Amino acid sequence: MASVAALRALRKRISPSFTSRIIAFTSNSRSISTLVLAEHEGGAIKPQSVSAVKAAKSLSNDNPISLLLAGSGSALHEAAANAASCDPSVSEVLVADSDEFSHPLAEPWKGGYSHVITASGSFGKNILPRAAALLDVSPITDVIEISDPHLFVRPIYAGNALCTVRYTGAGPCLLTVRSTSFPVPSILANSKSNEAPITQVDLSTFGEDSVGKSRYVKHTSQDTERPDLGNARVVVTGGRALKSAENFKMIEKLAEKLAAAVGATRAAVDAGYVPNDLQVGQTGKIVAPELYMAFGVSGAIQHLAGMRDSKVIVAVNKDAEAPIFQVADYGLVGDIFEVIPELLEKLPETK
């Protein structure tokens, strides 16, 4: 995982004048070079980071892209090897190997780059604002389209309007991008032939400014074989209409039959039916699966902001006037306590 300290360490690569080099890069639109802060786990680069690479390719046809991975041990180097062949446009993989990067804390996480990009997840939202503060620039968040190297489109008003933003700062342009707007390309069969070189980042100055303001406590994850909510092809979501955590298990059983991820509305999370990492919406996960099934979901504006880009939306709600039906491709007015058991009965078991 990468951090602000890893970015600081990159300053050594562009001495003596970091600021003047950054100004030179950003004042000339022909000189585009991008650093992607990549997230990895279990020796593999995460799909949303590959989406960030695709977004970086949109900046310019002639855009050298460097991937920065930070962490420690063999898993980091395995992830670096995978990252080197994740996309032909990656020109270099930078590795910051230190025990200080074992956990994804932002305080311990700069390089002559015109742009710095990361996915708009909890990782990117943790790192990029701190890096922007160190560089004294304004980051542009939740980018869904790149029109040119300094012109970006991002949603506002919970996705009900789109705002076009031009970056005019003197420093590097820092972006978070929605991975759902930059789908991950299929990995080429001969991708190994396009491997980028892997370079170790100089960490000799590490620790000079990295007084810890946070500490790692623990990492928790669901003990389940279900797909990850952010990248699943099918998502089954339940709302407050399920009335209890016990009833919400029907959603989980249906998801198992469909090999789908489980999602929930903010109301269901607030009611304690499921943990908040399953929340879909403006303040939760942004998803765009091939199939999104919503049971007992009214369609509050903040929820729609997190799933309106789904390819096919199926909604079941007993209220025919529920806003969810306005965005649904298929809608059924009915009692979810009758519909879900019938689906469970008729759907075959997954192999």
Tab-separated table of C-alpha atoms in Angstrom:
chain	number	residue	atom	x	y	z
A	1	MET	CA	0.000	0.000	0.000
A	2	ALA	CA	1.257	3.529	-0.691
A	3	SER	CA	1.458	6.511	1.657
A	4	VAL	CA	2.402	10.169	1.858
A	5	ALA	CA	5.883	9.245	3.050
A	6	ALA	CA	6.396	7.102	-0.052
A	7	LEU	CA	5.433	10.111	-2.126
A	8	ARG	CA	7.872	12.274	-0.170
A	9	ALA	CA	10.638	9.803	-0.899
A	10	LEU	CA	10.106	10.335	-4.634
A	11	ARG	CA	11.270	13.932	-4.208
A	12	LYS	CA	14.832	12.647	-4.245
A	13	ARG	CA	14.306	11.546	-7.856
A	14	ILE	CA	13.715	15.080	-9.096
A	15	SER	CA	16.144	17.211	-7.055
A	16	PRO	CA	17.205	19.961	-6.751
A	17	SER	CA	14.028	21.974	-7.279
A	18	PHE	CA	10.808	20.013	-6.806
A	19	THR	CA	8.502	23.024	-7.061
A	20	SER	CA	10.084	24.499	-10.174
A	21	ARG	CA	9.946	21.155	-11.969
A	22	ILE	CA	6.265	20.742	-11.109
A	23	ILE	CA	5.484	24.229	-12.444
A	24	ALA	CA	7.388	23.436	-15.621
A	25	PHE	CA	5.435	20.245	-16.145
A	26	THR	CA	2.004	21.750	-15.555
A	27	SER	CA	2.639	24.886	-17.619
A	28	ASN	CA	3.260	22.805	-20.731
A	29	SER	CA	0.334	20.614	-21.723
A	30	ARG	CA	2.585	18.577	-24.012
A	31	SER	CA	4.573	17.355	-21.005
A	32	ILE	CA	2.166	14.957	-19.351
A	33	SER	CA	3.415	12.310	-16.951
A	34	THR	CA	1.274	10.517	-14.423
A	35	LEU	CA	1.801	8.785	-11.106
A	36	VAL	CA	-0.916	6.288	-10.136
A	37	LEU	CA	-1.145	5.392	-6.446
A	38	ALA	CA	-1.994	1.702	-6.606
A	39	GLU	CA	-3.760	-0.388	-4.013
A	40	HIS	CA	-2.853	-4.050	-3.650
A	41	GLU	CA	-3.839	-7.006	-1.527
A	42	GLY	CA	-2.735	-10.624	-1.364
A	43	GLY	CA	0.010	-10.124	-3.931
A	44	ALA	CA	-2.306	-8.668	-6.584
A	45	ILE	CA	-3.119	-5.148	-7.702
A	46	LYS	CA	-6.772	-4.256	-7.091
A	47	PRO	CA	-9.077	-3.791	-10.112
A	48	GLN	CA	-9.925	-0.214	-9.152
A	49	SER	CA	-6.243	0.684	-9.442
A	50	VAL	CA	-6.189	-0.744	-12.973
A	51	SER	CA	-9.209	1.484	-13.652
A	52	ALA	CA	-7.102	4.423	-12.458
A	53	VAL	CA	-4.467	3.435	-15.035
A	54	LYS	CA	-7.127	3.508	-17.746
A	55	ALA	CA	-8.153	6.971	-16.568
A	56	ALA	CA	-4.521	8.088	-16.757
A	57	LYS	CA	-4.380	6.920	-20.388
A	58	SER	CA	-7.200	9.381	-21.157
A	59	LEU	CA	-4.987	12.342	-20.264
A	60	SER	CA	-2.771	12.056	-23.321
A	61	ASN	CA	-1.712	9.567	-25.994
A	62	ASP	CA	1.920	10.200	-25.065
A	63	ASN	CA	1.690	9.855	-21.293
A	64	PRO	CA	4.282	7.843	-19.356
A	65	ILE	CA	2.457	6.211	-16.446
A	66	SER	CA	4.230	5.142	-13.270
A	67	LEU	CA	2.573	2.909	-10.687
A	68	LEU	CA	3.534	3.394	-7.037
A	69	LEU	CA	3.057	0.478	-4.645
A	70	ALA	CA	4.067	0.600	-1.006
A	71	GLY	CA	4.052	-2.164	1.543
A	72	SER	CA	6.460	-4.770	2.828
A	73	GLY	CA	7.533	-8.332	2.246
A	74	SER	CA	6.964	-10.845	-0.515
A	75	ALA	CA	3.333	-9.885	-1.123
A	76	LEU	CA	4.443	-6.386	-2.161
A	77	HIS	CA	6.955	-7.700	-4.699
A	78	GLU	CA	4.448	-10.226	-6.034
A	79	ALA	CA	1.969	-7.390	-6.499
A	80	ALA	CA	4.661	-5.315	-8.234
A	81	ALA	CA	5.338	-8.152	-10.676
A	82	ASN	CA	1.617	-8.360	-11.466
A	83	ALA	CA	1.363	-4.581	-11.772
A	84	ALA	CA	4.223	-4.523	-14.279
A	85	SER	CA	2.066	-6.417	-16.782
A	86	CYS	CA	-1.399	-5.150	-15.822
A	87	ASP	CA	-1.552	-2.713	-18.747
A	88	PRO	CA	0.803	-2.019	-21.696
A	89	SER	CA	0.680	1.729	-20.960
A	90	VAL	CA	2.468	1.320	-17.601
A	91	SER	CA	6.033	2.509	-18.158
A	92	GLU	CA	7.427	1.920	-14.660
A	93	VAL	CA	6.485	0.351	-11.352
A	94	LEU	CA	7.866	2.065	-8.246
A	95	VAL	CA	8.148	-0.021	-5.094
A	96	ALA	CA	8.451	1.439	-1.597
A	97	ASP	CA	9.329	-1.457	0.702
A	98	SER	CA	9.266	-0.716	4.416
A	99	ASP	CA	7.644	-2.174	7.486
A	100	GLU	CA	6.128	1.283	8.023
A	101	PHE	CA	3.903	0.608	4.992
A	102	SER	CA	2.595	-2.735	6.226
A	103	HIS	CA	-0.794	-1.149	6.923
A	104	PRO	CA	-2.633	1.463	4.826
A	105	LEU	CA	-2.179	4.490	7.066
A	106	ALA	CA	-1.977	7.842	5.297
A	107	GLU	CA	0.424	9.708	7.602
A	108	PRO	CA	3.514	7.642	6.776
A	109	TRP	CA	2.735	8.275	2.433
A	110	LYS	CA	6.096	13.436	-3.847
A	111	GLY	CA	8.298	13.206	-8.164
A	112	GLY	CA	8.212	15.290	-11.298
A	113	TYR	CA	4.710	14.287	-12.326
A	114	SER	CA	2.092	16.517	-13.889
A	115	HIS	CA	-0.746	14.323	-12.562
A	116	VAL	CA	-1.271	12.011	-9.590
A	117	ILE	CA	-4.256	9.656	-9.828
A	118	THR	CA	-5.838	7.116	-7.533
A	119	ALA	CA	-9.179	5.336	-7.337
A	120	SER	CA	-11.968	7.082	-5.457
A	121	GLY	CA	-12.238	4.528	-2.656
A	122	SER	CA	-11.422	4.681	1.023
A	123	PHE	CA	-7.717	4.226	0.198
A	124	GLY	CA	-7.573	7.137	-2.244
A	125	LYS	CA	-9.761	9.377	-0.092
A	126	ASN	CA	-7.387	8.745	2.802
A	127	ILE	CA	-4.154	9.471	0.933
A	128	LEU	CA	-4.819	12.131	-1.706
A	129	PRO	CA	-6.112	15.000	0.475
A	130	ARG	CA	-3.000	14.773	2.644
A	131	ALA	CA	-0.740	14.751	-0.420
A	132	ALA	CA	-2.650	17.746	-1.814
A	133	ALA	CA	-2.145	19.631	1.458
A	134	LEU	CA	1.600	18.932	1.351
A	135	LEU	CA	1.747	20.234	-2.232
A	136	ASP	CA	-0.615	23.152	-1.524
A	137	VAL	CA	-2.949	22.254	-4.390
A	138	SER	CA	-6.670	21.518	-4.663
A	139	PRO	CA	-7.524	17.909	-5.565
A	140	ILE	CA	-10.345	17.075	-7.987
A	141	THR	CA	-12.415	14.169	-6.721
A	142	ASP	CA	-14.810	11.587	-8.157
A	143	VAL	CA	-13.837	12.227	-11.781
A	144	ILE	CA	-16.006	10.273	-14.237
A	145	GLU	CA	-14.654	11.679	-17.515
A	146	ILE	CA	-11.378	13.227	-18.685
A	147	SER	CA	-11.900	15.664	-21.566
A	148	ASP	CA	-8.299	16.852	-21.787
A	149	PRO	CA	-5.293	16.883	-19.425
A	150	HIS	CA	-6.750	19.751	-17.384
A	151	LEU	CA	-10.499	19.428	-18.018
A	152	PHE	CA	-12.562	16.946	-16.008
A	153	VAL	CA	-16.191	15.992	-15.410
A	154	ARG	CA	-17.457	15.071	-11.954
A	155	PRO	CA	-20.958	14.557	-10.497
A	156	ILE	CA	-22.540	17.017	-8.071
A	157	TYR	CA	-25.847	17.172	-6.209
A	158	ALA	CA	-25.791	13.424	-5.527
A	159	GLY	CA	-25.269	12.659	-9.217
A	160	ASN	CA	-28.214	14.724	-10.455
A	161	ALA	CA	-25.920	17.159	-12.280
A	162	LEU	CA	-22.479	16.996	-13.882
A	163	CYS	CA	-19.859	19.665	-13.354
A	164	THR	CA	-17.003	20.373	-15.781
A	165	VAL	CA	-13.878	21.488	-13.928
A	166	ARG	CA	-10.745	23.061	-15.417
A	167	TYR	CA	-7.583	22.724	-13.350
A	168	THR	CA	-5.536	25.946	-13.390
A	169	GLY	CA	-3.145	25.307	-10.509
A	170	ALA	CA	0.619	25.676	-10.759
A	171	GLY	CA	1.339	22.417	-8.968
A	172	PRO	CA	0.571	18.847	-10.082
A	173	CYS	CA	-3.051	17.914	-10.713
A	174	LEU	CA	-4.296	15.410	-8.107
A	175	LEU	CA	-7.320	13.313	-9.083
A	176	THR	CA	-9.490	10.578	-7.666
A	177	VAL	CA	-11.470	8.701	-10.316
A	178	ARG	CA	-14.563	6.532	-10.061
A	179	SER	CA	-13.458	3.085	-11.177
A	180	THR	CA	-16.960	2.329	-12.471
A	181	SER	CA	-16.485	5.040	-15.116
A	182	PHE	CA	-13.208	3.538	-16.340
A	183	PRO	CA	-13.878	-0.210	-16.730
A	184	VAL	CA	-10.931	-2.535	-16.323
A	185	PRO	CA	-9.771	-3.863	-19.712
A	186	SER	CA	-9.321	-7.579	-20.175
A	187	ILE	CA	-5.793	-8.789	-19.482
A	188	LEU	CA	-3.981	-9.631	-22.670
A	189	ALA	CA	-2.753	-13.186	-23.089
A	190	ASN	CA	0.748	-11.962	-23.936
A	191	SER	CA	0.814	-9.288	-21.244
A	192	LYS	CA	4.068	-10.679	-19.848
A	193	SER	CA	5.819	-9.421	-22.982
A	194	ASN	CA	4.792	-5.859	-22.044
A	195	GLU	CA	6.177	-5.889	-18.515
A	196	ALA	CA	7.292	-2.509	-17.186
A	197	PRO	CA	10.555	-2.193	-15.247
A	198	ILE	CA	10.329	-2.294	-11.451
A	199	THR	CA	12.298	0.324	-9.515
A	200	GLN	CA	12.911	0.565	-5.775
A	201	VAL	CA	12.067	3.947	-4.236
A	202	ASP	CA	14.847	5.565	-2.192
A	203	LEU	CA	13.582	5.594	1.410
A	204	SER	CA	16.779	6.951	2.966
A	205	THR	CA	14.968	10.119	4.054
A	206	PHE	CA	11.895	8.266	5.234
A	207	GLY	CA	10.682	9.309	8.661
A	208	GLU	CA	11.873	12.913	8.626
A	209	ASP	CA	8.318	14.285	8.664
A	210	SER	CA	6.277	11.185	9.378
A	211	VAL	CA	5.347	11.661	13.013
A	212	GLY	CA	2.464	9.259	13.449
A	213	LYS	CA	-0.926	10.824	14.052
A	214	SER	CA	-2.731	7.521	13.668
A	215	ARG	CA	-1.991	3.924	14.485
A	216	TYR	CA	-3.010	0.596	13.054
A	217	VAL	CA	-5.452	-1.260	15.276
A	218	LYS	CA	-6.707	-4.247	13.297
A	219	HIS	CA	-8.007	-5.384	9.947
A	220	THR	CA	-11.397	-7.028	9.713
A	221	SER	CA	-12.954	-8.709	6.694
A	222	GLN	CA	-16.028	-10.757	6.025
A	223	ASP	CA	-15.520	-14.503	6.092
A	224	THR	CA	-17.389	-15.101	2.862
A	225	GLU	CA	-16.779	-16.296	-0.665
A	226	ARG	CA	-19.130	-13.709	-2.135
A	227	PRO	CA	-17.701	-11.272	-4.711
A	228	ASP	CA	-16.408	-7.896	-3.597
A	229	LEU	CA	-19.230	-5.339	-3.649
A	230	GLY	CA	-17.252	-2.729	-5.574
A	231	ASN	CA	-16.361	-5.061	-8.469
A	232	ALA	CA	-19.180	-7.630	-8.605
A	233	ARG	CA	-21.047	-8.364	-11.850
A	234	VAL	CA	-24.293	-8.859	-9.904
A	235	VAL	CA	-25.386	-7.010	-6.760
A	236	VAL	CA	-28.429	-7.851	-4.620
A	237	THR	CA	-29.421	-5.014	-2.305
A	238	GLY	CA	-31.909	-4.864	0.562
A	239	GLY	CA	-33.548	-1.882	2.195
A	240	ARG	CA	-35.173	-0.984	5.474
A	241	ALA	CA	-38.387	-2.744	4.365
A	242	LEU	CA	-36.758	-6.061	5.361
A	243	LYS	CA	-37.407	-4.939	8.963
A	244	SER	CA	-34.672	-6.944	10.730
A	245	ALA	CA	-31.212	-8.445	10.458
A	246	GLU	CA	-32.795	-11.902	10.508
A	247	ASN	CA	-34.966	-11.080	7.499
A	248	PHE	CA	-31.951	-9.602	5.699
A	249	LYS	CA	-30.523	-13.111	5.533
A	250	MET	CA	-32.989	-13.716	2.681
A	251	ILE	CA	-30.980	-11.196	0.647
A	252	GLU	CA	-27.782	-13.059	1.508
A	253	LYS	CA	-29.293	-16.407	0.466
A	254	LEU	CA	-30.479	-14.941	-2.825
A	255	ALA	CA	-27.033	-13.467	-3.433
A	256	GLU	CA	-25.470	-16.884	-2.873
A	257	LYS	CA	-27.779	-18.429	-5.474
A	258	LEU	CA	-26.830	-15.735	-7.986
A	259	ALA	CA	-23.107	-15.659	-7.094
A	260	ALA	CA	-23.701	-11.994	-6.337
A	261	ALA	CA	-22.428	-9.401	-3.882
A	262	VAL	CA	-24.683	-8.121	-1.112
A	263	GLY	CA	-25.524	-4.435	-0.803
A	264	ALA	CA	-27.670	-2.393	1.550
A	265	THR	CA	-29.225	1.038	1.805
A	266	ARG	CA	-28.098	3.556	4.385
A	267	ALA	CA	-31.363	3.042	6.276
A	268	ALA	CA	-30.704	-0.710	6.522
A	269	VAL	CA	-27.165	-0.073	7.741
A	270	ASP	CA	-28.282	2.524	10.279
A	271	ALA	CA	-30.881	0.075	11.556
A	272	GLY	CA	-28.101	-2.446	12.224
A	273	TYR	CA	-29.196	-5.087	9.719
A	274	VAL	CA	-25.726	-5.303	8.119
A	275	PRO	CA	-22.282	-3.671	8.600
A	276	ASN	CA	-21.645	-0.315	6.942
A	277	ASP	CA	-19.118	-1.717	4.437
A	278	LEU	CA	-22.125	-3.049	2.508
A	279	GLN	CA	-23.734	0.362	2.101
A	280	VAL	CA	-24.378	1.474	-1.469
A	281	GLY	CA	-24.836	5.178	-2.116
A	282	GLN	CA	-23.267	8.607	-2.054
A	283	THR	CA	-21.757	7.990	1.398
A	284	GLY	CA	-21.076	4.303	0.738
A	285	LYS	CA	-19.850	2.246	-2.221
A	286	ILE	CA	-20.322	3.406	-5.816
A	287	VAL	CA	-21.218	0.367	-7.923
A	288	ALA	CA	-22.038	-0.242	-11.585
A	289	PRO	CA	-22.670	-3.996	-11.991
A	290	GLU	CA	-24.191	-5.673	-15.008
A	291	LEU	CA	-27.243	-6.501	-12.890
A	292	TYR	CA	-28.463	-4.594	-9.817
A	293	MET	CA	-31.413	-6.046	-7.898
A	294	ALA	CA	-33.084	-3.853	-5.273
A	295	PHE	CA	-35.545	-5.349	-2.774
A	296	GLY	CA	-37.488	-3.024	-0.491
A	297	VAL	CA	-35.377	-0.071	-1.625
A	298	SER	CA	-37.353	3.165	-1.917
A	299	GLY	CA	-34.776	4.935	-4.075
A	300	ALA	CA	-33.557	7.828	-1.950
A	301	ILE	CA	-31.436	10.292	-3.902
A	302	GLN	CA	-28.241	9.433	-2.029
A	303	HIS	CA	-28.736	5.731	-2.789
A	304	LEU	CA	-29.397	6.335	-6.484
A	305	ALA	CA	-26.109	8.263	-6.652
A	306	GLY	CA	-24.279	5.029	-5.860
A	307	MET	CA	-25.958	2.667	-8.342
A	308	ARG	CA	-27.565	4.629	-11.180
A	309	ASP	CA	-24.795	3.581	-13.620
A	310	SER	CA	-25.715	-0.123	-13.289
A	311	LYS	CA	-26.330	-1.740	-16.685
A	312	VAL	CA	-29.655	-3.366	-15.727
A	313	ILE	CA	-31.659	-2.383	-12.644
A	314	VAL	CA	-34.411	-4.604	-11.243
A	315	ALA	CA	-36.589	-3.239	-8.425
A	316	VAL	CA	-39.162	-4.916	-6.183
A	317	ASN	CA	-41.220	-2.719	-3.881
A	318	LYS	CA	-44.820	-2.781	-2.657
A	319	ASP	CA	-45.088	1.002	-3.153
A	320	ALA	CA	-45.861	1.657	-6.832
A	321	GLU	CA	-44.794	5.309	-6.377
A	322	ALA	CA	-41.332	4.490	-5.015
A	323	PRO	CA	-38.624	6.615	-6.759
A	324	ILE	CA	-36.576	3.459	-7.476
A	325	PHE	CA	-38.999	2.605	-10.285
A	326	GLN	CA	-38.005	5.787	-12.117
A	327	VAL	CA	-34.504	4.404	-12.756
A	328	ALA	CA	-35.356	0.683	-12.907
A	329	ASP	CA	-35.285	-1.206	-16.206
A	330	TYR	CA	-37.612	-3.815	-14.734
A	331	GLY	CA	-39.970	-3.227	-11.809
A	332	LEU	CA	-42.302	-5.421	-9.817
A	333	VAL	CA	-44.863	-4.021	-7.403
A	334	GLY	CA	-45.138	-6.699	-4.760
A	335	ASP	CA	-44.407	-7.865	-1.240
A	336	ILE	CA	-40.711	-8.718	-0.886
A	337	PHE	CA	-41.600	-11.329	1.748
A	338	GLU	CA	-43.471	-13.207	-0.974
A	339	VAL	CA	-41.228	-12.441	-3.950
A	340	ILE	CA	-37.857	-13.361	-2.411
A	341	PRO	CA	-38.936	-16.797	-1.065
A	342	GLU	CA	-40.417	-17.605	-4.475
A	343	LEU	CA	-37.171	-16.644	-6.187
A	344	LEU	CA	-35.192	-18.768	-3.719
A	345	GLU	CA	-37.453	-21.718	-4.459
A	346	LYS	CA	-37.251	-21.451	-8.251
A	347	LEU	CA	-33.622	-20.444	-8.779
A	348	PRO	CA	-31.222	-23.389	-9.135
A	349	GLU	CA	-28.293	-23.847	-6.795
A	350	THR	CA	-24.999	-22.443	-8.084
A	351	LYS	CA	-22.270	-24.980	-8.731
